[in-house]
């Protein structure tokens, strides 16, 4: 005799577990309901933790119990490689902007303001770029604006320096 099981109707099937490059929410330690967005950058470690890249650029190891899945992208290895290349390209362009000392380029832009802009950006700007590209969210505004100072990427943002400057080539 055949047994028939009732088919579930409606609803979305929740994915089990976490996979590399999933976008997650990380609950804070006090469990006050406040969370940070992050992207998983590892498989589960032996101690039950995952390495995550936070939205503000820092990395950390977080236990599985503190993670909530937000989005899962189904990317091919080629797409992942292209995103890695884009992260490297944007990081190099940002370094090029921050380290450019041409007087004609920063016409009327005092060194004090440039150093404040570097300070505001923080040391983990490559992490901010990595998070944005892998999570599918827009780049951090400060990062995008500094990348836009390069001639080939002026569409990314609006360069904060004087209008008289020449784009970095």
PDB file of N, CA and C in Angstrom, residues 46-92:
ATOM      1  N   UNK A  46      36.711  24.720  13.652  1.00  0.00           N
ATOM      2  CA  UNK A  46      36.531  23.601  14.579  1.00  0.00           C
ATOM      3  C   UNK A  46      35.899  24.034  15.891  1.00  0.00           C
ATOM      4  N   UNK A  47      36.120  25.269  16.283  1.00  0.00           N
ATOM      5  CA  UNK A  47      35.543  25.752  17.539  1.00  0.00           C
ATOM      6  C   UNK A  47      34.119  26.291  17.378  1.00  0.00           C
ATOM      7  N   UNK A  48      33.518  26.122  16.190  1.00  0.00           N
ATOM      8  CA  UNK A  48      32.132  26.528  15.957  1.00  0.00           C
ATOM      9  C   UNK A  48      31.960  27.995  15.605  1.00  0.00           C
ATOM     10  N   UNK A  49      33.050  28.654  15.242  1.00  0.00           N
ATOM     11  CA  UNK A  49      32.979  30.074  14.890  1.00  0.00           C
ATOM     12  C   UNK A  49      33.211  30.272  13.398  1.00  0.00           C
ATOM     13  N   UNK A  50      32.752  31.436  12.902  1.00  0.00           N
ATOM     14  CA  UNK A  50      32.956  31.833  11.523  1.00  0.00           C
ATOM     15  C   UNK A  50      33.752  33.136  11.513  1.00  0.00           C
ATOM     16  N   UNK A  51      34.596  33.328  10.492  1.00  0.00           N
ATOM     17  CA  UNK A  51      35.275  34.608  10.313  1.00  0.00           C
ATOM     18  C   UNK A  51      34.345  35.489   9.488  1.00  0.00           C
ATOM     19  N   UNK A  52      34.061  36.698   9.997  1.00  0.00           N
ATOM     20  CA  UNK A  52      33.159  37.607   9.302  1.00  0.00           C
ATOM     21  C   UNK A  52      33.840  38.939   9.028  1.00  0.00           C
ATOM     22  N   UNK A  53      33.375  39.609   7.979  1.00  0.00           N
ATOM     23  CA  UNK A  53      33.827  40.961   7.627  1.00  0.00           C
ATOM     24  C   UNK A  53      32.683  41.903   7.952  1.00  0.00           C
ATOM     25  N   UNK A  54      32.880  42.794   8.935  1.00  0.00           N
ATOM     26  CA  UNK A  54      31.832  43.715   9.346  1.00  0.00           C
ATOM     27  C   UNK A  54      31.711  44.879   8.374  1.00  0.00           C
ATOM     28  N   UNK A  55      30.570  45.544   8.420  1.00  0.00           N
ATOM     29  CA  UNK A  55      30.281  46.673   7.542  1.00  0.00           C
ATOM     30  C   UNK A  55      31.280  47.817   7.722  1.00  0.00           C
ATOM     31  N   UNK A  56      31.772  48.019   8.942  1.00  0.00           N
ATOM     32  CA  UNK A  56      32.702  49.108   9.217  1.00  0.00           C
ATOM     33  C   UNK A  56      34.162  48.757   8.934  1.00  0.00           C
ATOM     34  N   UNK A  57      34.408  47.557   8.383  1.00  0.00           N
ATOM     35  CA  UNK A  57      35.748  47.196   7.940  1.00  0.00           C
ATOM     36  C   UNK A  57      36.497  46.206   8.804  1.00  0.00           C
ATOM     37  N   UNK A  58      36.101  46.034  10.056  1.00  0.00           N
ATOM     38  CA  UNK A  58      36.816  45.111  10.946  1.00  0.00           C
ATOM     39  C   UNK A  58      36.447  43.667  10.628  1.00  0.00           C
ATOM     40  N   UNK A  59      37.326  42.738  11.024  1.00  0.00           N
ATOM     41  CA  UNK A  59      37.044  41.313  10.902  1.00  0.00           C
ATOM     42  C   UNK A  59      37.009  40.711  12.293  1.00  0.00           C
ATOM     43  N   UNK A  60      36.267  39.617  12.444  1.00  0.00           N
ATOM     44  CA  UNK A  60      36.210  38.952  13.730  1.00  0.00           C
ATOM     45  C   UNK A  60      35.711  37.524  13.598  1.00  0.00           C
ATOM     46  N   UNK A  61      35.926  36.742  14.636  1.00  0.00           N
ATOM     47  CA  UNK A  61      35.420  35.371  14.699  1.00  0.00           C
ATOM     48  C   UNK A  61      34.186  35.375  15.577  1.00  0.00           C
ATOM     49  N   UNK A  62      33.072  34.923  15.034  1.00  0.00           N
ATOM     50  CA  UNK A  62      31.781  34.993  15.714  1.00  0.00           C
ATOM     51  C   UNK A  62      31.184  33.589  15.805  1.00  0.00           C
ATOM     52  N   UNK A  63      30.645  33.213  16.983  1.00  0.00           N
ATOM     53  CA  UNK A  63      30.003  31.900  17.104  1.00  0.00           C
ATOM     54  C   UNK A  63      28.721  31.828  16.267  1.00  0.00           C
ATOM     55  N   UNK A  64      28.415  30.635  15.826  1.00  0.00           N
ATOM     56  CA  UNK A  64      27.248  30.411  14.965  1.00  0.00           C
ATOM     57  C   UNK A  64      25.949  30.871  15.622  1.00  0.00           C
ATOM     58  N   UNK A  65      25.870  30.797  16.941  1.00  0.00           N
ATOM     59  CA  UNK A  65      24.642  31.164  17.648  1.00  0.00           C
ATOM     60  C   UNK A  65      24.344  32.657  17.578  1.00  0.00           C
ATOM     61  N   UNK A  66      25.341  33.482  17.262  1.00  0.00           N
ATOM     62  CA  UNK A  66      25.138  34.929  17.178  1.00  0.00           C
ATOM     63  C   UNK A  66      24.853  35.414  15.767  1.00  0.00           C
ATOM     64  N   UNK A  67      24.699  34.505  14.810  1.00  0.00           N
ATOM     65  CA  UNK A  67      24.495  34.875  13.412  1.00  0.00           C
ATOM     66  C   UNK A  67      23.061  34.605  12.959  1.00  0.00           C
ATOM     67  N   UNK A  68      22.536  35.530  12.157  1.00  0.00           N
ATOM     68  CA  UNK A  68      21.212  35.361  11.542  1.00  0.00           C
ATOM     69  C   UNK A  68      21.382  35.615  10.053  1.00  0.00           C
ATOM     70  N   UNK A  69      20.959  34.662   9.234  1.00  0.00           N
ATOM     71  CA  UNK A  69      21.105  34.777   7.784  1.00  0.00           C
ATOM     72  C   UNK A  69      20.192  35.871   7.236  1.00  0.00           C
ATOM     73  N   UNK A  70      20.761  36.752   6.416  1.00  0.00           N
ATOM     74  CA  UNK A  70      19.989  37.812   5.775  1.00  0.00           C
ATOM     75  C   UNK A  70      19.823  37.521   4.291  1.00  0.00           C
ATOM     76  N   UNK A  71      20.916  37.143   3.642  1.00  0.00           N
ATOM     77  CA  UNK A  71      20.869  36.936   2.199  1.00  0.00           C
ATOM     78  C   UNK A  71      21.930  35.919   1.789  1.00  0.00           C
ATOM     79  N   UNK A  72      21.572  35.111   0.830  1.00  0.00           N
ATOM     80  CA  UNK A  72      22.528  34.150   0.281  1.00  0.00           C
ATOM     81  C   UNK A  72      22.594  34.361  -1.225  1.00  0.00           C
ATOM     82  N   UNK A  73      23.806  34.640  -1.702  1.00  0.00           N
ATOM     83  CA  UNK A  73      24.017  34.798  -3.131  1.00  0.00           C
ATOM     84  C   UNK A  73      24.528  33.480  -3.681  1.00  0.00           C
ATOM     85  N   UNK A  74      24.018  33.100  -4.814  1.00  0.00           N
ATOM     86  CA  UNK A  74      24.499  31.889  -5.478  1.00  0.00           C
ATOM     87  C   UNK A  74      25.444  32.335  -6.583  1.00  0.00           C
ATOM     88  N   UNK A  75      26.715  32.424  -6.227  1.00  0.00           N
ATOM     89  CA  UNK A  75      27.715  32.923  -7.155  1.00  0.00           C
ATOM     90  C   UNK A  75      28.601  31.790  -7.651  1.00  0.00           C
ATOM     91  N   UNK A  76      29.026  31.944  -8.890  1.00  0.00           N
ATOM     92  CA  UNK A  76      29.956  30.976  -9.457  1.00  0.00           C
ATOM     93  C   UNK A  76      31.368  31.339  -8.997  1.00  0.00           C
ATOM     94  N   UNK A  77      32.295  30.397  -9.073  1.00  0.00           N
ATOM     95  CA  UNK A  77      33.690  30.720  -8.716  1.00  0.00           C
ATOM     96  C   UNK A  77      34.251  31.874  -9.544  1.00  0.00           C
ATOM     97  N   UNK A  78      33.840  31.989 -10.797  1.00  0.00           N
ATOM     98  CA  UNK A  78      34.307  33.086 -11.658  1.00  0.00           C
ATOM     99  C   UNK A  78      33.799  34.432 -11.145  1.00  0.00           C
ATOM    100  N   UNK A  79      32.544  34.493 -10.707  1.00  0.00           N
ATOM    101  CA  UNK A  79      31.986  35.735 -10.158  1.00  0.00           C
ATOM    102  C   UNK A  79      32.714  36.131  -8.878  1.00  0.00           C
ATOM    103  N   UNK A  80      33.017  35.159  -8.036  1.00  0.00           N
ATOM    104  CA  UNK A  80      33.743  35.435  -6.789  1.00  0.00           C
ATOM    105  C   UNK A  80      35.141  35.967  -7.101  1.00  0.00           C
ATOM    106  N   UNK A  81      35.801  35.362  -8.070  1.00  0.00           N
ATOM    107  CA  UNK A  81      37.133  35.822  -8.470  1.00  0.00           C
ATOM    108  C   UNK A  81      37.074  37.259  -9.005  1.00  0.00           C
ATOM    109  N   UNK A  82      36.038  37.571  -9.799  1.00  0.00           N
ATOM    110  CA  UNK A  82      35.889  38.927 -10.331  1.00  0.00           C
ATOM    111  C   UNK A  82      35.657  39.942  -9.214  1.00  0.00           C
ATOM    112  N   UNK A  83      34.907  39.561  -8.187  1.00  0.00           N
ATOM    113  CA  UNK A  83      34.678  40.458  -7.056  1.00  0.00           C
ATOM    114  C   UNK A  83      35.989  40.680  -6.300  1.00  0.00           C
ATOM    115  N   UNK A  84      36.771  39.612  -6.119  1.00  0.00           N
ATOM    116  CA  UNK A  84      38.092  39.763  -5.465  1.00  0.00           C
ATOM    117  C   UNK A  84      38.969  40.743  -6.245  1.00  0.00           C
ATOM    118  N   UNK A  85      38.969  40.629  -7.572  1.00  0.00           N
ATOM    119  CA  UNK A  85      39.769  41.528  -8.402  1.00  0.00           C
ATOM    120  C   UNK A  85      39.279  42.967  -8.263  1.00  0.00           C
ATOM    121  N   UNK A  86      37.963  43.145  -8.181  1.00  0.00           N
ATOM    122  CA  UNK A  86      37.392  44.484  -8.027  1.00  0.00           C
ATOM    123  C   UNK A  86      37.776  45.082  -6.671  1.00  0.00           C
ATOM    124  N   UNK A  87      37.798  44.252  -5.623  1.00  0.00           N
ATOM    125  CA  UNK A  87      38.225  44.714  -4.295  1.00  0.00           C
ATOM    126  C   UNK A  87      39.668  45.205  -4.365  1.00  0.00           C
ATOM    127  N   UNK A  88      40.533  44.438  -5.001  1.00  0.00           N
ATOM    128  CA  UNK A  88      41.935  44.818  -5.127  1.00  0.00           C
ATOM    129  C   UNK A  88      42.064  46.113  -5.929  1.00  0.00           C
ATOM    130  N   UNK A  89      41.319  46.219  -7.039  1.00  0.00           N
ATOM    131  CA  UNK A  89      41.382  47.414  -7.879  1.00  0.00           C
ATOM    132  C   UNK A  89      40.946  48.653  -7.102  1.00  0.00           C
ATOM    133  N   UNK A  90      39.817  48.565  -6.394  1.00  0.00           N
ATOM    134  CA  UNK A  90      39.316  49.710  -5.627  1.00  0.00           C
ATOM    135  C   UNK A  90      40.275  50.077  -4.493  1.00  0.00           C
ATOM    136  N   UNK A  91      40.871  49.090  -3.846  1.00  0.00           N
ATOM    137  CA  UNK A  91      41.826  49.368  -2.771  1.00  0.00           C
ATOM    138  C   UNK A  91      43.056  50.094  -3.321  1.00  0.00           C
ATOM    139  N   UNK A  92      43.551  49.647  -4.459  1.00  0.00           N
ATOM    140  CA  UNK A  92      44.712  50.302  -5.072  1.00  0.00           C
ATOM    141  C   UNK A  92      44.377  51.726  -5.520  1.00  0.00           C
TER     142      UNK A  92
END
